[in-house]
Amino acid sequence: RRSRCCVRMETPQVVPPAISLIQQERELFDVLLRTIKEGNLTTTLRVAGGWVRDKILGRENHDIDIAVDNMTGAQFAHLVNANLTQHGVPTKDVAVIAANPEQSKHLETARAKFLGIEVDLVNLRAETYADSRIPTVRMGTPLEDAQRRDLTINSLFYNINTGQVEDQTGMGLADLRAGLIRTPLPPMQTLLDDPLRALRAIRFAARFGFPMAEELRAALCDSRVKDALLTKISRERVGAELTGILEGPAPVLGFHHILDNGLADVVFVLPQGRLWSEAERRFGLRVAELIDPMTPRLAQPDTWVRSSVLLAALLSPFASQTFPAHKG
């Protein structure tokens, strides 16, 4: 079994930025802190992941995921509802979403709506992997929780109690400011623990236009990662990540990352064990590049039309080929 190492890597110190809250967020966080104070709790709350990253980048993000340090997300959500009731504020029921490892959800999540804002709550966690993509999960420290995430830029926390950004890995802020896609732990460990992270790295690289660290690119090209992506991840989950790439701002850049890192045969699996040739990769990318400037007008209101056109362009090398139907 592999447990995650909690050794901090030496990186240049970066001063944490201030997070600017909109009024709704400020009111929400005040209620959460009031719940802690009036309940005589020692709880620390942290907003995790994409909301923090996008706030620093000056982008809009309304997906608030809160990590609780000393109880489950559901337990804290019920305490918040009780506090709101005490103050005469109407509440909504807390929905508990069960863990679903096949969908990469390894721990139950509480979903609640406070003051009209939808929030997901979960406890800080650490993960230990054996030979499966599905980990053994336990309560963890902030550092353990940050290190089990896919990328350093997604590992940042906003500590609601202190109003400060926390960079537990010591790399997230520097990578976000430099524009670099990197994993919190050595990339082979991060990708073999959950091979779907290979496609998530590509999706975020394409979304933000950030280059990938050389050691991450080397790991993407490693046959062990490709084999794990083929054997441990369902085609449904691969398709979901591909959809995220296609519906993002730079799908052709995503295609480049997939093909340039030798993942075409894993993402776009051809019948009968057929592999992409170098000529087919070059031709498909070139057609997609030529079509791409003409597709923005197709993006609204039907994003799927643009996605379908670009995917058809990438797969155009196989337009005249036929494959026997698979039976049984």
mmCIF file of C-alpha atoms in Angstrom:
data_model
loop_
_atom_site.group_PDB
_atom_site.id
_atom_site.type_symbol
_atom_site.label_atom_id
_atom_site.label_comp_id
_atom_site.label_asym_id
_atom_site.label_seq_id
_atom_site.Cartn_x
_atom_site.Cartn_y
_atom_site.Cartn_z
ATOM 1 C CA ARG A 1 0.000 0.000 0.000
ATOM 2 C CA ARG A 2 1.157 3.525 -0.728
ATOM 3 C CA SER A 3 0.500 6.340 1.689
ATOM 4 C CA ARG A 4 1.003 9.933 0.668
ATOM 5 C CA CYS A 5 4.192 11.646 1.767
ATOM 6 C CA CYS A 6 3.721 14.907 3.600
ATOM 7 C CA VAL A 7 7.181 16.410 3.054
ATOM 8 C CA ARG A 8 7.044 19.976 1.793
ATOM 9 C CA MET A 9 9.113 20.679 -1.302
ATOM 10 C CA GLU A 10 11.368 23.749 -1.272
ATOM 11 C CA THR A 11 9.961 26.454 -3.528
ATOM 12 C CA PRO A 12 10.263 30.242 -3.745
ATOM 13 C CA GLN A 13 8.066 31.976 -1.142
ATOM 14 C CA VAL A 14 5.063 33.742 -2.626
ATOM 15 C CA VAL A 15 2.989 36.198 -0.614
ATOM 16 C CA PRO A 16 -0.619 34.911 -0.474
ATOM 17 C CA PRO A 17 -3.013 37.263 -2.268
ATOM 18 C CA ALA A 18 -6.104 38.782 -0.695
ATOM 19 C CA ILE A 19 -9.416 37.290 -1.803
ATOM 20 C CA SER A 20 -12.158 39.757 -2.733
ATOM 21 C CA LEU A 21 -15.570 38.506 -1.620
ATOM 22 C CA ILE A 22 -18.896 39.539 -3.105
ATOM 23 C CA GLN A 23 -21.643 40.453 -0.644
ATOM 24 C CA GLN A 24 -23.399 37.054 -0.854
ATOM 25 C CA GLU A 25 -20.152 35.227 -0.112
ATOM 26 C CA ARG A 26 -19.376 37.517 2.820
ATOM 27 C CA GLU A 27 -22.847 36.961 4.300
ATOM 28 C CA LEU A 28 -22.530 33.192 3.829
ATOM 29 C CA PHE A 29 -19.129 33.023 5.496
ATOM 30 C CA ASP A 30 -20.411 35.176 8.378
ATOM 31 C CA VAL A 31 -23.173 32.632 9.005
ATOM 32 C CA LEU A 32 -20.689 29.764 8.946
ATOM 33 C CA LEU A 33 -18.425 31.548 11.436
ATOM 34 C CA ARG A 34 -21.408 32.427 13.622
ATOM 35 C CA THR A 35 -22.311 28.742 13.714
ATOM 36 C CA ILE A 36 -18.813 27.959 15.000
ATOM 37 C CA LYS A 37 -18.826 30.760 17.573
ATOM 38 C CA GLU A 38 -22.313 30.197 18.971
ATOM 39 C CA GLY A 39 -21.814 26.434 19.007
ATOM 40 C CA ASN A 40 -18.513 26.740 20.900
ATOM 41 C CA LEU A 41 -16.846 24.720 18.131
ATOM 42 C CA THR A 42 -13.145 24.508 17.354
ATOM 43 C CA THR A 43 -13.840 23.898 13.676
ATOM 44 C CA THR A 44 -11.773 25.462 10.899
ATOM 45 C CA LEU A 45 -13.419 25.846 7.504
ATOM 46 C CA ARG A 46 -11.585 26.113 4.212
ATOM 47 C CA VAL A 47 -12.906 26.752 0.715
ATOM 48 C CA ALA A 48 -11.010 24.372 -1.543
ATOM 49 C CA GLY A 49 -9.935 24.099 -5.141
ATOM 50 C CA GLY A 50 -11.364 25.872 -8.153
ATOM 51 C CA TRP A 51 -13.119 28.731 -6.363
ATOM 52 C CA VAL A 52 -9.824 29.798 -4.770
ATOM 53 C CA ARG A 53 -7.875 29.411 -8.017
ATOM 54 C CA ASP A 54 -10.372 31.435 -10.023
ATOM 55 C CA LYS A 55 -10.703 34.167 -7.388
ATOM 56 C CA ILE A 56 -6.941 34.703 -7.567
ATOM 57 C CA LEU A 57 -7.106 34.775 -11.371
ATOM 58 C CA GLY A 58 -9.947 37.300 -11.254
ATOM 59 C CA ARG A 59 -12.423 34.856 -12.790
ATOM 60 C CA GLU A 60 -15.992 34.157 -11.755
ATOM 61 C CA ASN A 61 -16.683 30.908 -9.923
ATOM 62 C CA HIS A 62 -19.805 30.121 -7.938
ATOM 63 C CA ASP A 63 -18.894 26.531 -6.999
ATOM 64 C CA ILE A 64 -18.102 26.763 -3.299
ATOM 65 C CA ASP A 65 -16.598 23.541 -1.923
ATOM 66 C CA ILE A 66 -15.899 23.683 1.799
ATOM 67 C CA ALA A 67 -13.522 21.350 3.651
ATOM 68 C CA VAL A 68 -14.240 20.808 7.356
ATOM 69 C CA ASP A 69 -11.372 19.813 9.612
ATOM 70 C CA ASN A 70 -12.967 17.979 12.571
ATOM 71 C CA MET A 71 -16.311 16.506 11.505
ATOM 72 C CA THR A 72 -18.094 15.383 8.357
ATOM 73 C CA GLY A 73 -19.551 17.864 5.935
ATOM 74 C CA ALA A 74 -23.071 16.609 6.685
ATOM 75 C CA GLN A 75 -22.622 17.094 10.432
ATOM 76 C CA PHE A 76 -21.519 20.688 9.990
ATOM 77 C CA ALA A 77 -24.248 21.429 7.422
ATOM 78 C CA HIS A 78 -26.926 20.326 9.908
ATOM 79 C CA LEU A 79 -25.368 22.594 12.557
ATOM 80 C CA VAL A 80 -25.555 25.539 10.154
ATOM 81 C CA ASN A 81 -29.230 24.827 9.470
ATOM 82 C CA ALA A 82 -29.897 24.671 13.208
ATOM 83 C CA ASN A 83 -28.179 28.029 13.678
ATOM 84 C CA LEU A 84 -30.156 29.619 10.853
ATOM 85 C CA THR A 85 -33.389 28.321 12.385
ATOM 86 C CA GLN A 86 -32.446 29.849 15.736
ATOM 87 C CA HIS A 87 -32.073 33.196 13.968
ATOM 88 C CA GLY A 88 -35.414 32.872 12.194
ATOM 89 C CA VAL A 89 -33.988 32.178 8.738
ATOM 90 C CA PRO A 90 -35.769 29.554 6.570
ATOM 91 C CA THR A 91 -33.628 26.540 5.680
ATOM 92 C CA LYS A 92 -33.468 23.816 3.044
ATOM 93 C CA ASP A 93 -32.859 20.134 3.672
ATOM 94 C CA VAL A 94 -29.271 18.915 3.493
ATOM 95 C CA ALA A 95 -28.702 16.362 0.722
ATOM 96 C CA VAL A 96 -26.057 13.750 1.389
ATOM 97 C CA ILE A 97 -24.426 12.402 -1.775
ATOM 98 C CA ALA A 98 -22.986 8.970 -1.125
ATOM 99 C CA ALA A 99 -19.436 8.065 -2.058
ATOM 100 C CA ASN A 100 -19.233 6.703 -5.610
ATOM 101 C CA PRO A 101 -15.673 5.575 -6.425
ATOM 102 C CA GLU A 102 -16.588 4.701 -10.020
ATOM 103 C CA GLN A 103 -17.402 8.366 -10.548
ATOM 104 C CA SER A 104 -14.205 9.469 -8.745
ATOM 105 C CA LYS A 105 -16.177 10.494 -5.640
ATOM 106 C CA HIS A 106 -14.351 8.769 -2.793
ATOM 107 C CA LEU A 107 -16.144 10.341 0.157
ATOM 108 C CA GLU A 108 -19.719 11.341 0.888
ATOM 109 C CA THR A 109 -20.532 14.978 0.229
ATOM 110 C CA ALA A 110 -23.182 17.149 1.848
ATOM 111 C CA ARG A 111 -24.948 19.569 -0.482
ATOM 112 C CA ALA A 112 -26.814 22.417 1.140
ATOM 113 C CA LYS A 113 -28.271 25.788 0.276
ATOM 114 C CA PHE A 114 -27.582 28.546 2.795
ATOM 115 C CA LEU A 115 -28.947 32.056 2.148
ATOM 116 C CA GLY A 116 -29.720 30.946 -1.402
ATOM 117 C CA ILE A 117 -26.130 29.833 -2.112
ATOM 118 C CA GLU A 118 -25.476 26.180 -2.929
ATOM 119 C CA VAL A 119 -22.502 24.763 -1.059
ATOM 120 C CA ASP A 120 -20.783 21.359 -1.023
ATOM 121 C CA LEU A 121 -19.231 20.305 2.282
ATOM 122 C CA VAL A 122 -16.823 17.454 2.978
ATOM 123 C CA ASN A 123 -14.214 16.727 5.619
ATOM 124 C CA LEU A 124 -10.484 17.077 4.995
ATOM 125 C CA ARG A 125 -9.198 13.717 3.863
ATOM 126 C CA ALA A 126 -6.148 11.615 3.202
ATOM 127 C CA GLU A 127 -6.073 8.775 0.691
ATOM 128 C CA THR A 128 -4.074 5.548 0.613
ATOM 129 C CA TYR A 129 -3.951 3.475 -2.561
ATOM 130 C CA ALA A 130 -3.216 -0.219 -3.040
ATOM 131 C CA ASP A 131 -3.560 -1.695 -6.543
ATOM 132 C CA SER A 132 -6.824 0.028 -7.363
ATOM 133 C CA ARG A 133 -7.869 3.523 -8.396
ATOM 134 C CA ILE A 134 -10.257 3.410 -5.440
ATOM 135 C CA PRO A 135 -8.444 4.580 -2.281
ATOM 136 C CA THR A 136 -8.885 3.936 1.390
ATOM 137 C CA VAL A 137 -10.043 7.278 2.793
ATOM 138 C CA ARG A 138 -9.635 8.703 6.299
ATOM 139 C CA MET A 139 -9.782 12.095 7.997
ATOM 140 C CA GLY A 140 -6.714 14.051 6.997
ATOM 141 C CA THR A 141 -4.717 17.190 7.645
ATOM 142 C CA PRO A 142 -4.840 20.257 5.373
ATOM 143 C CA LEU A 143 -1.492 19.228 3.869
ATOM 144 C CA GLU A 144 -2.641 15.652 3.202
ATOM 145 C CA ASP A 145 -5.828 16.953 1.586
ATOM 146 C CA ALA A 146 -3.891 19.365 -0.623
ATOM 147 C CA GLN A 147 -1.393 16.717 -1.722
ATOM 148 C CA ARG A 148 -4.053 14.232 -2.798
ATOM 149 C CA ARG A 149 -5.437 16.716 -5.345
ATOM 150 C CA ASP A 150 -4.740 16.538 -9.066
ATOM 151 C CA LEU A 151 -2.772 19.763 -9.621
ATOM 152 C CA THR A 152 -1.000 22.345 -7.490
ATOM 153 C CA ILE A 153 -3.184 25.147 -8.844
ATOM 154 C CA ASN A 154 -6.233 23.221 -7.598
ATOM 155 C CA SER A 155 -4.741 22.535 -4.167
ATOM 156 C CA LEU A 156 -5.116 26.026 -2.676
ATOM 157 C CA PHE A 157 -7.385 26.784 0.287
ATOM 158 C CA TYR A 158 -9.143 29.918 1.470
ATOM 159 C CA ASN A 159 -9.301 29.733 5.263
ATOM 160 C CA ILE A 160 -12.682 31.217 6.186
ATOM 161 C CA ASN A 161 -11.689 31.584 9.850
ATOM 162 C CA THR A 162 -8.618 33.715 9.098
ATOM 163 C CA GLY A 163 -9.591 35.195 5.725
ATOM 164 C CA GLN A 164 -6.256 34.040 4.268
ATOM 165 C CA VAL A 165 -5.216 31.950 1.268
ATOM 166 C CA GLU A 166 -3.257 28.838 2.277
ATOM 167 C CA ASP A 167 -0.767 27.134 -0.016
ATOM 168 C CA GLN A 168 -0.151 23.895 1.837
ATOM 169 C CA THR A 169 2.079 22.361 -0.858
ATOM 170 C CA GLY A 170 4.213 25.477 -1.178
ATOM 171 C CA MET A 171 3.839 25.317 -4.965
ATOM 172 C CA GLY A 172 0.277 26.312 -5.835
ATOM 173 C CA LEU A 173 0.612 30.094 -5.759
ATOM 174 C CA ALA A 174 3.942 30.086 -7.591
ATOM 175 C CA ASP A 175 2.586 27.765 -10.294
ATOM 176 C CA LEU A 176 -0.586 29.805 -10.674
ATOM 177 C CA ARG A 177 1.392 33.022 -11.098
ATOM 178 C CA ALA A 178 3.926 31.408 -13.428
ATOM 179 C CA GLY A 179 1.180 29.655 -15.397
ATOM 180 C CA LEU A 180 2.355 26.069 -14.902
ATOM 181 C CA ILE A 181 0.486 22.765 -14.731
ATOM 182 C CA ARG A 182 2.164 20.559 -12.131
ATOM 183 C CA THR A 183 1.138 17.838 -9.669
ATOM 184 C CA PRO A 184 1.465 18.267 -5.870
ATOM 185 C CA LEU A 185 3.329 14.953 -5.549
ATOM 186 C CA PRO A 186 5.671 13.272 -8.059
ATOM 187 C CA PRO A 187 3.564 12.942 -11.224
ATOM 188 C CA MET A 188 3.931 9.177 -11.588
ATOM 189 C CA GLN A 189 2.450 8.731 -8.108
ATOM 190 C CA THR A 190 -0.384 11.190 -8.721
ATOM 191 C CA LEU A 191 -1.288 9.680 -12.112
ATOM 192 C CA LEU A 192 -0.998 6.033 -11.126
ATOM 193 C CA ASP A 193 -3.085 6.649 -8.003
ATOM 194 C CA ASP A 194 -5.874 7.909 -10.276
ATOM 195 C CA PRO A 195 -5.061 7.755 -14.027
ATOM 196 C CA LEU A 196 -8.008 9.996 -14.868
ATOM 197 C CA ARG A 197 -5.849 12.850 -13.598
ATOM 198 C CA ALA A 198 -3.850 12.581 -16.828
ATOM 199 C CA LEU A 199 -6.841 13.907 -18.753
ATOM 200 C CA ARG A 200 -7.670 16.432 -16.058
ATOM 201 C CA ALA A 201 -4.149 17.837 -16.403
ATOM 202 C CA ILE A 202 -4.690 18.159 -20.147
ATOM 203 C CA ARG A 203 -8.104 19.785 -19.652
ATOM 204 C CA PHE A 204 -6.719 22.470 -17.348
ATOM 205 C CA ALA A 205 -3.646 23.014 -19.533
ATOM 206 C CA ALA A 206 -5.958 23.661 -22.485
ATOM 207 C CA ARG A 207 -8.411 25.733 -20.461
ATOM 208 C CA PHE A 208 -5.817 28.162 -19.122
ATOM 209 C CA GLY A 209 -3.203 27.868 -21.867
ATOM 210 C CA PHE A 210 -0.582 26.895 -19.270
ATOM 211 C CA PRO A 211 2.315 24.618 -20.237
ATOM 212 C CA MET A 212 2.784 21.363 -18.376
ATOM 213 C CA ALA A 213 5.876 20.717 -16.284
ATOM 214 C CA GLU A 214 8.391 18.524 -18.092
ATOM 215 C CA GLU A 215 8.183 15.762 -15.486
ATOM 216 C CA LEU A 216 4.397 15.697 -15.891
ATOM 217 C CA ARG A 217 4.690 15.422 -19.667
ATOM 218 C CA ALA A 218 7.161 12.582 -19.246
ATOM 219 C CA ALA A 219 4.710 10.801 -16.949
ATOM 220 C CA LEU A 220 1.863 11.236 -19.453
ATOM 221 C CA CYS A 221 3.990 9.463 -22.062
ATOM 222 C CA ASP A 222 4.849 6.582 -19.719
ATOM 223 C CA SER A 223 3.344 3.244 -20.776
ATOM 224 C CA ARG A 224 2.313 2.499 -17.177
ATOM 225 C CA VAL A 225 0.053 5.546 -17.120
ATOM 226 C CA LYS A 226 -1.448 4.654 -20.496
ATOM 227 C CA ASP A 227 -2.110 1.066 -19.415
ATOM 228 C CA ALA A 228 -3.695 2.253 -16.179
ATOM 229 C CA LEU A 229 -5.911 4.731 -18.055
ATOM 230 C CA LEU A 230 -7.101 1.908 -20.308
ATOM 231 C CA THR A 231 -7.663 -0.713 -17.638
ATOM 232 C CA LYS A 232 -8.706 1.222 -14.520
ATOM 233 C CA ILE A 233 -10.886 4.026 -15.913
ATOM 234 C CA SER A 234 -14.292 3.483 -17.494
ATOM 235 C CA ARG A 235 -14.906 4.820 -20.978
ATOM 236 C CA GLU A 236 -17.709 6.904 -19.498
ATOM 237 C CA ARG A 237 -15.259 8.788 -17.277
ATOM 238 C CA VAL A 238 -12.792 9.235 -20.153
ATOM 239 C CA GLY A 239 -15.673 10.587 -22.229
ATOM 240 C CA ALA A 240 -16.638 13.051 -19.505
ATOM 241 C CA GLU A 241 -13.129 14.508 -19.398
ATOM 242 C CA LEU A 242 -12.993 14.639 -23.203
ATOM 243 C CA THR A 243 -16.294 16.526 -23.173
ATOM 244 C CA GLY A 244 -14.759 19.017 -20.750
ATOM 245 C CA ILE A 245 -11.888 19.557 -23.183
ATOM 246 C CA LEU A 246 -14.224 19.908 -26.171
ATOM 247 C CA GLU A 247 -16.470 22.419 -24.400
ATOM 248 C CA GLY A 248 -13.553 24.472 -23.102
ATOM 249 C CA PRO A 249 -12.089 27.595 -24.694
ATOM 250 C CA ALA A 250 -9.277 25.800 -26.586
ATOM 251 C CA PRO A 251 -10.282 22.263 -27.594
ATOM 252 C CA VAL A 252 -7.676 22.022 -30.361
ATOM 253 C CA LEU A 253 -4.938 22.770 -27.845
ATOM 254 C CA GLY A 254 -6.383 19.891 -25.832
ATOM 255 C CA PHE A 255 -6.157 17.673 -28.937
ATOM 256 C CA HIS A 256 -2.503 18.620 -29.279
ATOM 257 C CA HIS A 257 -1.792 17.621 -25.686
ATOM 258 C CA ILE A 258 -3.572 14.289 -26.160
ATOM 259 C CA LEU A 259 -1.836 13.403 -29.415
ATOM 260 C CA ASP A 260 1.582 14.909 -28.674
ATOM 261 C CA ASN A 261 1.796 12.945 -25.436
ATOM 262 C CA GLY A 262 0.922 9.662 -27.111
ATOM 263 C CA LEU A 263 -2.563 9.329 -25.604
ATOM 264 C CA ALA A 264 -4.525 9.113 -28.862
ATOM 265 C CA ASP A 265 -4.699 5.324 -28.681
ATOM 266 C CA VAL A 266 -6.007 5.530 -25.114
ATOM 267 C CA VAL A 267 -8.577 8.309 -25.530
ATOM 268 C CA PHE A 268 -9.726 7.519 -29.072
ATOM 269 C CA VAL A 269 -9.599 3.734 -29.041
ATOM 270 C CA LEU A 270 -9.931 2.288 -32.541
ATOM 271 C CA PRO A 271 -11.556 -1.102 -33.260
ATOM 272 C CA GLN A 272 -9.570 -4.333 -33.549
ATOM 273 C CA GLY A 273 -6.538 -2.929 -31.739
ATOM 274 C CA ARG A 274 -5.837 -0.515 -34.595
ATOM 275 C CA LEU A 275 -3.388 2.256 -33.603
ATOM 276 C CA TRP A 276 -3.085 5.797 -34.874
ATOM 277 C CA SER A 277 -0.241 6.366 -37.314
ATOM 278 C CA GLU A 278 1.898 9.479 -37.180
ATOM 279 C CA ALA A 279 0.413 10.613 -40.507
ATOM 280 C CA GLU A 280 -3.125 10.229 -39.148
ATOM 281 C CA ARG A 281 -2.275 12.257 -36.055
ATOM 282 C CA ARG A 282 -0.781 15.061 -38.133
ATOM 283 C CA PHE A 283 -3.670 15.065 -40.620
ATOM 284 C CA GLY A 284 -6.379 15.062 -37.944
ATOM 285 C CA LEU A 285 -4.766 17.905 -36.027
ATOM 286 C CA ARG A 286 -4.307 19.958 -39.183
ATOM 287 C CA VAL A 287 -7.953 19.612 -40.188
ATOM 288 C CA ALA A 288 -9.066 20.549 -36.653
ATOM 289 C CA GLU A 289 -6.774 23.604 -36.726
ATOM 290 C CA LEU A 290 -8.268 24.734 -40.047
ATOM 291 C CA ILE A 291 -11.854 24.235 -38.891
ATOM 292 C CA ASP A 292 -11.408 25.767 -35.426
ATOM 293 C CA PRO A 293 -11.487 29.486 -36.445
ATOM 294 C CA MET A 294 -14.872 28.918 -38.090
ATOM 295 C CA THR A 295 -16.484 27.260 -35.061
ATOM 296 C CA PRO A 296 -17.016 30.041 -32.462
ATOM 297 C CA ARG A 297 -20.343 31.002 -34.020
ATOM 298 C CA LEU A 298 -21.467 27.417 -33.485
ATOM 299 C CA ALA A 299 -20.755 27.520 -29.752
ATOM 300 C CA GLN A 300 -23.996 29.239 -28.738
ATOM 301 C CA PRO A 301 -26.550 28.118 -27.894
ATOM 302 C CA ASP A 302 -25.549 24.559 -28.820
ATOM 303 C CA THR A 303 -22.042 23.886 -27.554
ATOM 304 C CA TRP A 304 -22.350 20.272 -28.629
ATOM 305 C CA VAL A 305 -22.511 21.322 -32.321
ATOM 306 C CA ARG A 306 -19.079 22.964 -32.136
ATOM 307 C CA SER A 307 -17.723 20.027 -30.157
ATOM 308 C CA SER A 308 -19.059 17.528 -32.687
ATOM 309 C CA VAL A 309 -17.592 19.444 -35.635
ATOM 310 C CA LEU A 310 -14.134 19.616 -34.044
ATOM 311 C CA LEU A 311 -14.207 15.970 -33.012
ATOM 312 C CA ALA A 312 -15.224 14.988 -36.543
ATOM 313 C CA ALA A 313 -12.325 17.064 -37.880
ATOM 314 C CA LEU A 314 -9.833 15.315 -35.606
ATOM 315 C CA LEU A 315 -11.153 11.904 -36.648
ATOM 316 C CA SER A 316 -11.310 12.810 -40.347
ATOM 317 C CA PRO A 317 -8.368 10.491 -41.231
ATOM 318 C CA PHE A 318 -10.752 7.588 -40.674
ATOM 319 C CA ALA A 319 -13.672 9.004 -42.676
ATOM 320 C CA SER A 320 -13.213 6.601 -45.587
ATOM 321 C CA GLN A 321 -12.348 3.570 -43.475
ATOM 322 C CA THR A 322 -14.733 0.848 -42.401
ATOM 323 C CA PHE A 323 -14.434 -1.512 -39.473
ATOM 324 C CA PRO A 324 -16.379 -4.742 -39.020
ATOM 325 C CA ALA A 325 -19.123 -4.448 -36.433
ATOM 326 C CA HIS A 326 -18.367 -6.103 -33.103
ATOM 327 C CA LYS A 327 -20.926 -8.743 -32.098
ATOM 328 C CA GLY A 328 -21.428 -10.518 -28.781
#
